[in-house]
CSV table of N, CA and C in Angstrom, one decimal:
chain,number,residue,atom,x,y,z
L,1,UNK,N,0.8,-1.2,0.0
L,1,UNK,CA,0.0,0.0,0.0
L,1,UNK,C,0.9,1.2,0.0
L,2,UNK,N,0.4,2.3,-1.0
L,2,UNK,CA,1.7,3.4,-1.3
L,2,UNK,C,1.0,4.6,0.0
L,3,UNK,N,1.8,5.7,0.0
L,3,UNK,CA,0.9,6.8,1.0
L,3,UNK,C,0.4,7.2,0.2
L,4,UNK,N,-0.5,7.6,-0.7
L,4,UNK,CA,-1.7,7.9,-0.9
L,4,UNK,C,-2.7,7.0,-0.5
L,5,UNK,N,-3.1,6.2,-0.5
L,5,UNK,CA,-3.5,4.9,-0.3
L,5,UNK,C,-4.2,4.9,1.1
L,6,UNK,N,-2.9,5.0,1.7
L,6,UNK,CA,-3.1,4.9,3.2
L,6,UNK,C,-3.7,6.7,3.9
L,7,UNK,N,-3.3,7.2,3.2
L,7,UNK,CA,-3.9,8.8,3.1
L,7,UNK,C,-5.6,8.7,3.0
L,8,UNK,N,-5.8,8.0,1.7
L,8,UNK,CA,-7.1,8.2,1.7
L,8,UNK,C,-8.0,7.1,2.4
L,9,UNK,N,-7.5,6.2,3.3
L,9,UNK,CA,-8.2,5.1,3.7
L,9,UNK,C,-8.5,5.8,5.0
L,10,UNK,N,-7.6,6.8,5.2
L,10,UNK,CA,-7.8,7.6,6.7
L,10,UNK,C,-8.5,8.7,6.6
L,11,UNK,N,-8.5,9.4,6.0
L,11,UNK,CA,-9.8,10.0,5.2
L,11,UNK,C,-11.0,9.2,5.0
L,12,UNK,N,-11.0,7.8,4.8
L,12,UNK,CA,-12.6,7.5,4.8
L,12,UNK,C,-12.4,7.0,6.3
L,13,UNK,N,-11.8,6.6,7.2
L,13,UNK,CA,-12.1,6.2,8.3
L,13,UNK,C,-12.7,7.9,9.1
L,14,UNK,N,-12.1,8.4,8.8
L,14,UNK,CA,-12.5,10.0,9.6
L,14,UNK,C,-13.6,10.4,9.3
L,15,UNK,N,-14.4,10.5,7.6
L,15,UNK,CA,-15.8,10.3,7.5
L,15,UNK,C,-16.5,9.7,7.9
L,16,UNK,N,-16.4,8.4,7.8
L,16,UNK,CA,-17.5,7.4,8.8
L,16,UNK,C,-17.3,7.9,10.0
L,17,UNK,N,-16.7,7.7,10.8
L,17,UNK,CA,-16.5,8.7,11.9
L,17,UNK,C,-17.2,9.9,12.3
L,18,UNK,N,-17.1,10.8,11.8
L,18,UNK,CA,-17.4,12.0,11.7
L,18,UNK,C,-18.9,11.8,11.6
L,19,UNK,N,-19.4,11.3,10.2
L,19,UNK,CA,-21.2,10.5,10.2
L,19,UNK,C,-21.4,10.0,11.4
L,20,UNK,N,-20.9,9.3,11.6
L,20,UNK,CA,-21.3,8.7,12.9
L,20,UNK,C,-21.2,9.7,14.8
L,21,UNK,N,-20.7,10.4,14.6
L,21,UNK,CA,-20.8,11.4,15.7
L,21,UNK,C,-22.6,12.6,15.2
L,22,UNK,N,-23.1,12.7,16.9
L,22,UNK,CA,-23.9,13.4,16.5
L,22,UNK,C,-23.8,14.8,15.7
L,23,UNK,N,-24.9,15.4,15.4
L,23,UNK,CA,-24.8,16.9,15.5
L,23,UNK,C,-24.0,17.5,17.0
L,24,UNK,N,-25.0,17.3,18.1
L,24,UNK,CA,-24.7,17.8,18.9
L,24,UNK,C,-23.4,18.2,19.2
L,25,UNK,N,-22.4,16.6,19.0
L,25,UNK,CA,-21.3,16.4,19.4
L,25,UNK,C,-20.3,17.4,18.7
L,26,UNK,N,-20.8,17.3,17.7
L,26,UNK,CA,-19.9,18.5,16.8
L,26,UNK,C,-19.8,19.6,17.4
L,27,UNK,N,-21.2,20.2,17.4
L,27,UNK,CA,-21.4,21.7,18.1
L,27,UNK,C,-20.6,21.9,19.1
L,28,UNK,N,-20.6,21.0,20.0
L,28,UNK,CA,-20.0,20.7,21.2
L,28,UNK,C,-18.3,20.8,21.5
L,29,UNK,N,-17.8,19.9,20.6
L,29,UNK,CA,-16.3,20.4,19.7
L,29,UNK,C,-15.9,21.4,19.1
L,30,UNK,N,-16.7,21.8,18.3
L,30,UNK,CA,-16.4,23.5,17.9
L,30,UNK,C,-16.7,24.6,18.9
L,31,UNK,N,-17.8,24.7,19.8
L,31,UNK,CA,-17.6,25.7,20.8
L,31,UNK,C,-16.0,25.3,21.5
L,32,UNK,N,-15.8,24.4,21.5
L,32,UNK,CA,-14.4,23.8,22.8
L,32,UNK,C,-13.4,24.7,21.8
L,33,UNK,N,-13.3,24.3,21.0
L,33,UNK,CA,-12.1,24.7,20.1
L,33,UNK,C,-12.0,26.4,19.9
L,34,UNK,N,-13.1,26.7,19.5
L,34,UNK,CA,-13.5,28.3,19.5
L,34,UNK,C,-13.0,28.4,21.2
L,35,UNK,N,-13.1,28.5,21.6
L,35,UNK,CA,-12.8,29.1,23.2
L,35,UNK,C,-11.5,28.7,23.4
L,36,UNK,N,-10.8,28.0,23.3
L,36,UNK,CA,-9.5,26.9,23.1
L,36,UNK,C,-8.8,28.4,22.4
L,37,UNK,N,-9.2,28.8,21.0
L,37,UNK,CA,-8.7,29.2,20.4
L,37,UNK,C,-8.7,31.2,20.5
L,38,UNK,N,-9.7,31.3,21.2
L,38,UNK,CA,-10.2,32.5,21.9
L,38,UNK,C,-9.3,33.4,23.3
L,39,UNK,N,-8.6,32.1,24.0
L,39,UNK,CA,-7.8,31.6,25.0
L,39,UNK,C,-6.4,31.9,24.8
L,40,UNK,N,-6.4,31.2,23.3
L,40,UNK,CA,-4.3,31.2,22.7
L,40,UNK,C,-4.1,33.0,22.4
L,41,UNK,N,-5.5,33.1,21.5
L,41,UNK,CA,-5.0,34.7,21.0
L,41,UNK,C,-4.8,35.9,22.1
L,42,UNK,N,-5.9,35.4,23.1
L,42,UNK,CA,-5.3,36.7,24.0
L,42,UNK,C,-4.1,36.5,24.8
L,43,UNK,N,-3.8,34.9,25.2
L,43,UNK,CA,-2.8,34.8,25.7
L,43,UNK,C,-1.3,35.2,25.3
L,44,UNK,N,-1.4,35.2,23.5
L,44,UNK,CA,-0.7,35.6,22.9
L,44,UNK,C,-0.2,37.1,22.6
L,45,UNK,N,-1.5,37.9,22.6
L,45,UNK,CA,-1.4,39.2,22.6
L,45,UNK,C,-0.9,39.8,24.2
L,46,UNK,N,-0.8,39.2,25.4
L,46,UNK,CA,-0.8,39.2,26.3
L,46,UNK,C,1.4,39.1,26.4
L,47,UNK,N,1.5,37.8,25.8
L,47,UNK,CA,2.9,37.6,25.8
L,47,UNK,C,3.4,38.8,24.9
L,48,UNK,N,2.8,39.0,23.7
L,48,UNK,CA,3.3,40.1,23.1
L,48,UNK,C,3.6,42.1,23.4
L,49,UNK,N,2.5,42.1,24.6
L,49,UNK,CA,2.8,43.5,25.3
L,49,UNK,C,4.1,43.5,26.3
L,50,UNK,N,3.9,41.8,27.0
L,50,UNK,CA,5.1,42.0,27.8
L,50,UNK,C,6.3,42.1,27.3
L,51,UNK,N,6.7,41.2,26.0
L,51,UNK,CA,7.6,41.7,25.3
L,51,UNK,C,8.5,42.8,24.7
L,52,UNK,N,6.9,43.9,24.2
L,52,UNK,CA,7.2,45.0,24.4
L,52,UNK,C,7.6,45.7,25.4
L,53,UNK,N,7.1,45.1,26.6
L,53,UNK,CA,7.6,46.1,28.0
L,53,UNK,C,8.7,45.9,28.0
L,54,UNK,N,9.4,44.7,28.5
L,54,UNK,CA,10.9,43.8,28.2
L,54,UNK,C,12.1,44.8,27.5
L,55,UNK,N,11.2,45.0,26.3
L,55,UNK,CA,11.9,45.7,25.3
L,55,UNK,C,12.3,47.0,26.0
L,56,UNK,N,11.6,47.8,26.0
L,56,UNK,CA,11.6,48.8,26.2
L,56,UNK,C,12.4,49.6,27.7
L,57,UNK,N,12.3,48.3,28.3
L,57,UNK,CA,13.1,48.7,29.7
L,57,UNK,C,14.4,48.4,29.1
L,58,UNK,N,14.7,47.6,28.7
L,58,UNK,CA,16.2,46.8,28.0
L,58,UNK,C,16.5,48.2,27.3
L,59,UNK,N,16.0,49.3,26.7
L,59,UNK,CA,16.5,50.2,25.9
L,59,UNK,C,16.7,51.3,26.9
L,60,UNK,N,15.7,52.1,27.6
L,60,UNK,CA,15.5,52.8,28.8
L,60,UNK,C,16.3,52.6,29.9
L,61,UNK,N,16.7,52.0,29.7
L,61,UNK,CA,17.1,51.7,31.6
L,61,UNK,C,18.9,52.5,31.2
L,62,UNK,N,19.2,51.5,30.2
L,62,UNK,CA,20.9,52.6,30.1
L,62,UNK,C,20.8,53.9,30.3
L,63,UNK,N,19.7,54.5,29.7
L,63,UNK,CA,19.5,55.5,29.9
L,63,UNK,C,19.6,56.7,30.9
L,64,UNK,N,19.4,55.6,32.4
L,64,UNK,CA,18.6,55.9,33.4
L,64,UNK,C,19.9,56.1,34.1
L,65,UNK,N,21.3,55.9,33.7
L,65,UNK,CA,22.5,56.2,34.3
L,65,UNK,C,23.3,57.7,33.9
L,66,UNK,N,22.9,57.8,32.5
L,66,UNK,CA,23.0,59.0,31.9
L,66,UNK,C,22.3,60.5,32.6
L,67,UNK,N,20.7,59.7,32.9
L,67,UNK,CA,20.0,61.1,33.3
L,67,UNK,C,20.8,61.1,34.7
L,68,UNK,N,21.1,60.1,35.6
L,68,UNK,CA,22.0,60.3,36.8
L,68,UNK,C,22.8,61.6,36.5
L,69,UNK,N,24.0,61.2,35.6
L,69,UNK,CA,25.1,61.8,35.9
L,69,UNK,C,24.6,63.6,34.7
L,70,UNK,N,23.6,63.5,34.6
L,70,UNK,CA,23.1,65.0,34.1
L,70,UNK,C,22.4,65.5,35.4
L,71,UNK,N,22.1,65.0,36.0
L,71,UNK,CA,21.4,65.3,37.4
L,71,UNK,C,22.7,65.8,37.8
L,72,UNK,N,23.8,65.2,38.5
L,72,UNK,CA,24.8,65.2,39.2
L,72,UNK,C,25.4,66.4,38.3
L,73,UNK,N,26.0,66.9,37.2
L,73,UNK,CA,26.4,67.8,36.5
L,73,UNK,C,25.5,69.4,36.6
L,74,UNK,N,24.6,68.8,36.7
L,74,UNK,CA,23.4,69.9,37.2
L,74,UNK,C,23.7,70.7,38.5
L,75,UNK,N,24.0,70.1,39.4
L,75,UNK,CA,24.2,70.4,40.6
L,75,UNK,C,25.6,70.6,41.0
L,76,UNK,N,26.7,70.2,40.0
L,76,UNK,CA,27.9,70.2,40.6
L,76,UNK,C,28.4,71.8,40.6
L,77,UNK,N,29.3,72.6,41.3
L,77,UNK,CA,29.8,73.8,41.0
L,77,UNK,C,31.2,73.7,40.4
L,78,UNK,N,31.1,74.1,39.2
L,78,UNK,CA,32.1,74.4,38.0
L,78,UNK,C,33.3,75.9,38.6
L,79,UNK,N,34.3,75.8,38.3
L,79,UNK,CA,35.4,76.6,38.5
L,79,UNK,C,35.5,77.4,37.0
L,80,UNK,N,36.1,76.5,35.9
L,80,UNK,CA,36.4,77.0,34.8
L,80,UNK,C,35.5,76.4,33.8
L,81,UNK,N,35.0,77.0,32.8
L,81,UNK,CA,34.4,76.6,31.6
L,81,UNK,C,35.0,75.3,31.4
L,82,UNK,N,36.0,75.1,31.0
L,82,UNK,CA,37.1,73.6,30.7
L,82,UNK,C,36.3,73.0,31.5
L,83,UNK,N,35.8,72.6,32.6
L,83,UNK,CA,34.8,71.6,33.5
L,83,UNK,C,33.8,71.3,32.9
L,84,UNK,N,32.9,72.4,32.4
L,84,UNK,CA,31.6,71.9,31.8
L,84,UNK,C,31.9,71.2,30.5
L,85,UNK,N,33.1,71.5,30.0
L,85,UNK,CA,33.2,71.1,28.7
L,85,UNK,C,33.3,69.7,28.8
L,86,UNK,N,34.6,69.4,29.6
L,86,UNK,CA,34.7,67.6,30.5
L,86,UNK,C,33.7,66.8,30.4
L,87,UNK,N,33.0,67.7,31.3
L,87,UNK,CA,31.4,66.9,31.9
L,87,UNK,C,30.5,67.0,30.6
L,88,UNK,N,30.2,67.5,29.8
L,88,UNK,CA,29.7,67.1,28.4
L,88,UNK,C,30.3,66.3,27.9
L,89,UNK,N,31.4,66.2,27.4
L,89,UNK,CA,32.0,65.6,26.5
L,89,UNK,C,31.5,64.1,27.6
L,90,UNK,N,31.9,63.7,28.5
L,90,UNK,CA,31.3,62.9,29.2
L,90,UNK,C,30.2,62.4,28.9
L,91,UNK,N,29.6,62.6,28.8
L,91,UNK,CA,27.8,62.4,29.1
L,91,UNK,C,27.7,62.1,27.6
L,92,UNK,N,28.0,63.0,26.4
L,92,UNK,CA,28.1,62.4,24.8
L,92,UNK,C,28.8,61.2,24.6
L,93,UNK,N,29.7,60.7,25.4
L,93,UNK,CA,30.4,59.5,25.7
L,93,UNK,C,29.2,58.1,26.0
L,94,UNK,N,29.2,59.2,27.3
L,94,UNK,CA,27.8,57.8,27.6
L,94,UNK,C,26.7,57.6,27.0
L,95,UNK,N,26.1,58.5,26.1
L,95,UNK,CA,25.4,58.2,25.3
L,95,UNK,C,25.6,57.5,24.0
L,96,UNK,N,26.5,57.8,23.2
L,96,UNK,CA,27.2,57.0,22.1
L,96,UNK,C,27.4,55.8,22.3
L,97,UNK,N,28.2,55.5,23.5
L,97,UNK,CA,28.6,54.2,24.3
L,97,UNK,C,26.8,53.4,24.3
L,98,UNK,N,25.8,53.8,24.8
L,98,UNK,CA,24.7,53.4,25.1
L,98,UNK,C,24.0,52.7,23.7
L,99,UNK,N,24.4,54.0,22.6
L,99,UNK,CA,23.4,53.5,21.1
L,99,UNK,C,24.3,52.5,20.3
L,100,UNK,N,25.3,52.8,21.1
L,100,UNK,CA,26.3,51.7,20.3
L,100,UNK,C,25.7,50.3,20.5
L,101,UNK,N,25.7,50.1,22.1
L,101,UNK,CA,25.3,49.1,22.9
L,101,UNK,C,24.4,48.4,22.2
L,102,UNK,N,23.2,49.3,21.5
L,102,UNK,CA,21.5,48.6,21.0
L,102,UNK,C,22.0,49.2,19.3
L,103,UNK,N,23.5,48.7,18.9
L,103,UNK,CA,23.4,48.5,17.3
L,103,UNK,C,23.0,50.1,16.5
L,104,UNK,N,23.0,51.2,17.2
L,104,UNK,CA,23.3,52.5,16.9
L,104,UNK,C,24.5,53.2,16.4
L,105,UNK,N,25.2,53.2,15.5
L,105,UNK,CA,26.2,53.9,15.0
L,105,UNK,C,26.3,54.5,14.1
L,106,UNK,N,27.2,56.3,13.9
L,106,UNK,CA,27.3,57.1,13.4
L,106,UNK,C,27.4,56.8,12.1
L,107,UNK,N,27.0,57.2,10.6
L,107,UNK,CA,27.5,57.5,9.5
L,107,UNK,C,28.5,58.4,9.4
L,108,UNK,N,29.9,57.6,8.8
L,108,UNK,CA,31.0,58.4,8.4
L,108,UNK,C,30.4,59.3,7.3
L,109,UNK,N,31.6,60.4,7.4
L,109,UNK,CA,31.3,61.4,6.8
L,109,UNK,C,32.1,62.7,5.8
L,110,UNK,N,32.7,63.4,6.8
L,110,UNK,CA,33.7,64.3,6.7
L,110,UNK,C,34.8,63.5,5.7
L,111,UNK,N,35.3,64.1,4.5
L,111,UNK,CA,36.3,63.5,3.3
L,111,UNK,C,36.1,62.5,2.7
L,112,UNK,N,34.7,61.9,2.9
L,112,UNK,CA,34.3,60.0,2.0
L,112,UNK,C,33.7,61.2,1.3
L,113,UNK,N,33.3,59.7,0.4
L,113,UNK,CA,32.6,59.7,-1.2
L,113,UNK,C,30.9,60.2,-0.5
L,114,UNK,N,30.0,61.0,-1.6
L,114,UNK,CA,28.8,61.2,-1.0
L,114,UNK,C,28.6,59.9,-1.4
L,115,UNK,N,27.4,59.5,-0.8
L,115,UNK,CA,26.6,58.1,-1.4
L,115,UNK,C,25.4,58.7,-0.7
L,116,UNK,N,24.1,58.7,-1.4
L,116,UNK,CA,22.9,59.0,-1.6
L,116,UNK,C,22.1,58.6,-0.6
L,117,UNK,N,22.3,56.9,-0.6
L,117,UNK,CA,21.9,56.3,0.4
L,117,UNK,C,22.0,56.7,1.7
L,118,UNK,N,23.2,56.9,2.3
L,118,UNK,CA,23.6,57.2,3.6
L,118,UNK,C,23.3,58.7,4.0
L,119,UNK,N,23.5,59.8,2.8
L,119,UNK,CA,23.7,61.0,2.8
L,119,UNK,C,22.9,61.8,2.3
L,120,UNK,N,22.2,63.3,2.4
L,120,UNK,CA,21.3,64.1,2.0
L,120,UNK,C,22.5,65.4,2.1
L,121,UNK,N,22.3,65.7,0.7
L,121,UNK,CA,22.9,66.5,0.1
L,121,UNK,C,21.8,67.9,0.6
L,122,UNK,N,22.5,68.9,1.2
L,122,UNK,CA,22.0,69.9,1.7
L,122,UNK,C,22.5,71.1,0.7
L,123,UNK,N,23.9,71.4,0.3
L,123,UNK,CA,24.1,71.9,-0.4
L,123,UNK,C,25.4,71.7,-0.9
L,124,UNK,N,25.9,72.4,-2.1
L,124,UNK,CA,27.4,72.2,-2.5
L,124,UNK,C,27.7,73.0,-2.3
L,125,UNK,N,29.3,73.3,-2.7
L,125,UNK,CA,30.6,74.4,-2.8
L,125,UNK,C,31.5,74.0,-3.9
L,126,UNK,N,31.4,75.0,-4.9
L,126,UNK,CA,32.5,74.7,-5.4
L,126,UNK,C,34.2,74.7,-4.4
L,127,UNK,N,35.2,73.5,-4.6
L,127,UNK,CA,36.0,73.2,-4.1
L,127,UNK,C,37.0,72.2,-5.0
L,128,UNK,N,37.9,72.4,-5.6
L,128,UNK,CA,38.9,71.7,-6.2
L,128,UNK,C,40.0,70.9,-5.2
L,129,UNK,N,39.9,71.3,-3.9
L,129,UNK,CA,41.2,70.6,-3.2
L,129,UNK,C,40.4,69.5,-3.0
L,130,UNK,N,39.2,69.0,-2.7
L,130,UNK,CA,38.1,68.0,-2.4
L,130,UNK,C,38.3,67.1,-3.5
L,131,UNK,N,37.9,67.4,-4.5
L,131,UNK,CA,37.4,66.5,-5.4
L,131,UNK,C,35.5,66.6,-5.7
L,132,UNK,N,34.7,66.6,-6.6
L,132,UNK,CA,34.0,66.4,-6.9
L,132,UNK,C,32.9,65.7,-6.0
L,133,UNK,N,32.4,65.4,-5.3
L,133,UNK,CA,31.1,64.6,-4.5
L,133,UNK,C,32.1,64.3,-3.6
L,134,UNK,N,32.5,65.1,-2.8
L,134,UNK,CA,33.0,64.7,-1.7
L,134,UNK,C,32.7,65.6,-0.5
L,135,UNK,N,32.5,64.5,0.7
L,135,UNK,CA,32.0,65.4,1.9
L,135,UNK,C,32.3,66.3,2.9
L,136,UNK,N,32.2,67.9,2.5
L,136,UNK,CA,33.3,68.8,3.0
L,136,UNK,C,32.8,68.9,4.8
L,137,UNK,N,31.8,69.0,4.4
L,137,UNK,CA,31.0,69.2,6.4
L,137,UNK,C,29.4,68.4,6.2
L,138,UNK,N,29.7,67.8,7.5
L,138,UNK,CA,28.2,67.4,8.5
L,138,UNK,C,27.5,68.4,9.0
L,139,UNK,N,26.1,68.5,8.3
L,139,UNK,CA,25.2,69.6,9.0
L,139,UNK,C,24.4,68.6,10.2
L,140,UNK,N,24.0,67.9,10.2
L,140,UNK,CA,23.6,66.8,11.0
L,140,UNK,C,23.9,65.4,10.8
L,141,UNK,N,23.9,65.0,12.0
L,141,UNK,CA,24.7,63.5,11.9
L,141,UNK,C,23.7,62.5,11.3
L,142,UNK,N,24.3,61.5,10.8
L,142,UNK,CA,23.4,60.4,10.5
L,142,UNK,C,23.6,59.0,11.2
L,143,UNK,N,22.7,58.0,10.9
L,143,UNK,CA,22.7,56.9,11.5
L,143,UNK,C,22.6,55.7,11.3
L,144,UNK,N,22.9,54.7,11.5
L,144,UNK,CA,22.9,53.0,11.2
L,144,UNK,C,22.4,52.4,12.2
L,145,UNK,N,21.2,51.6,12.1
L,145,UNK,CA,21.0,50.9,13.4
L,145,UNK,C,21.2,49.3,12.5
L,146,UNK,N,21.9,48.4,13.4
L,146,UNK,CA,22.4,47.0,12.7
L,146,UNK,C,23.0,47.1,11.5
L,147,UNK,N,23.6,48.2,10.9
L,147,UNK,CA,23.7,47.9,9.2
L,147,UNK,C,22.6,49.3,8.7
L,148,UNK,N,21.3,48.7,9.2
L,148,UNK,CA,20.7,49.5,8.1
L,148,UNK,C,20.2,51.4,8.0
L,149,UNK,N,20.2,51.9,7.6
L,149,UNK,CA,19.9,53.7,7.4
L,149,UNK,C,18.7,53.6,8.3
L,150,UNK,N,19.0,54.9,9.8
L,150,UNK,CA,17.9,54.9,10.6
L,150,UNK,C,17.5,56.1,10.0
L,151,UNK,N,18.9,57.1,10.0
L,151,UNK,CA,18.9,58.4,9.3
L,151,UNK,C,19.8,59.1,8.8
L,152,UNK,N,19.5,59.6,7.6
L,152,UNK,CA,20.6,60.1,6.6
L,152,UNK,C,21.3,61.0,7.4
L,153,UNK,N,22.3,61.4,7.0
L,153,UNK,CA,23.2,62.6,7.5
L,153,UNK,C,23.0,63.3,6.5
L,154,UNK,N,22.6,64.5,6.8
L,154,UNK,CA,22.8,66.2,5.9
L,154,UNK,C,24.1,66.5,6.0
L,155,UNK,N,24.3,67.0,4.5
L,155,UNK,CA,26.1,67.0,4.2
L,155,UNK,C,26.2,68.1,3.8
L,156,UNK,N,27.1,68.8,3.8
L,156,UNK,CA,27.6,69.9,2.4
L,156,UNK,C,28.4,69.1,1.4
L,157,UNK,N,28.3,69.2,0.0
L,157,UNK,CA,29.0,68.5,-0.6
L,157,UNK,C,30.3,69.1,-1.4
L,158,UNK,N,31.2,68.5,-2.1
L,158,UNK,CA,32.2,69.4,-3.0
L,158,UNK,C,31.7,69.4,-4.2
L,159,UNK,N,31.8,70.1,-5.2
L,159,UNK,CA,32.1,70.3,-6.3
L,159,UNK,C,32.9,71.2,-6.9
L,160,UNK,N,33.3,70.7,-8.3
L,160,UNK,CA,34.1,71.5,-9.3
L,160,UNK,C,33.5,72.9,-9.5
L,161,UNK,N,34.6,73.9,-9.9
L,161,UNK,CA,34.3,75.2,-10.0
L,161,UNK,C,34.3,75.4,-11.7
L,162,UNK,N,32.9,75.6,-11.8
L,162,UNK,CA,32.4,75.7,-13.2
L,162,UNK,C,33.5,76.0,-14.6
L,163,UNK,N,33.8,75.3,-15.1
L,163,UNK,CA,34.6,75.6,-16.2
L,163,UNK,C,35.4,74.5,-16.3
L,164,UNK,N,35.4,73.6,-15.2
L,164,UNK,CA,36.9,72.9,-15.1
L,164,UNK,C,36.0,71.3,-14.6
L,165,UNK,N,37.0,70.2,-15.1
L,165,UNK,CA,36.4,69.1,-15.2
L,165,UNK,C,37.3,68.1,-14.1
């Protein structure tokens, strides 16, 4: 006997069967299963908010060492400007350090090739020591989360001073 064979012999065993159970019984099975099934999805949607909570604390919470030491910066008494500068430069540290942590990192910029993808062309300058589509300044930073474009970086770009190739 090949598996088709045996496929369909259990298919007629499951009809007879099936004929042979009442109406009632049926009904009786399908409400189970409807409620069975009524059961999974909210349990499901249930697992899926916690996940999101999970999530969200896992991203927040680094955070929550940062606002610390802005707290503490807040309150500290500075002598010379050079302190505040420290204590920023600081705190941009820990933050970098943090988006790094969750797969956040900067798009290079300054002296690469423009590339479209990564980069929004804000404006040009003509510039011959550059070269042609090259990136003279970052007006805003851009970003990669895992690899992929979270957000472009706005560039100034270079170009040739008209006449010249």
């Amino acid at each position: 006997m090949n598996e088709a064979e045996i496929i369909d012999e259990k298919i007629d065993e499951k009809v007879e069967n099936a004929s042979a159970e009442s109406v009632d019984e049926v009904k009786e099975r399908l409400i189970r299963l409807a409620a069975d099934f009524d059961n999974y999805r909210k349990r499901v949607a249930k697992n899926i908010e916690q996940d999101r909570m999970r999530i969200k604390g896992e991203i927040v919470n680094p955070f929550l060492d940062i606002l610390d030491s802005m707290q503490a910066a807040k309150n500290a008494k500075y002598n010379e400007i050079d302190d505040i500068l420290e204590g920023l430069n600081t705190l941009n540290k820990q933050i970098e350090n943090v988006m790094e942590n969750h797969g956040v990192v900067k798009i290079e910029g300054k002296g690469k090739e423009f590339d479209s993808k990564l980069h929004e062309a804000v404006s040009a300058i003509e510039n011959n020591e550059w070269g042609a589509e090259k990136i003279v300044e970052i007006v805003r930073e851009g970003y990669l989360l895992n690899g992929e474009v979270l957000r472009t970086a706005k560039v100034i770009v270079s170009k040739r001073k008209e006449g010249e190739e």
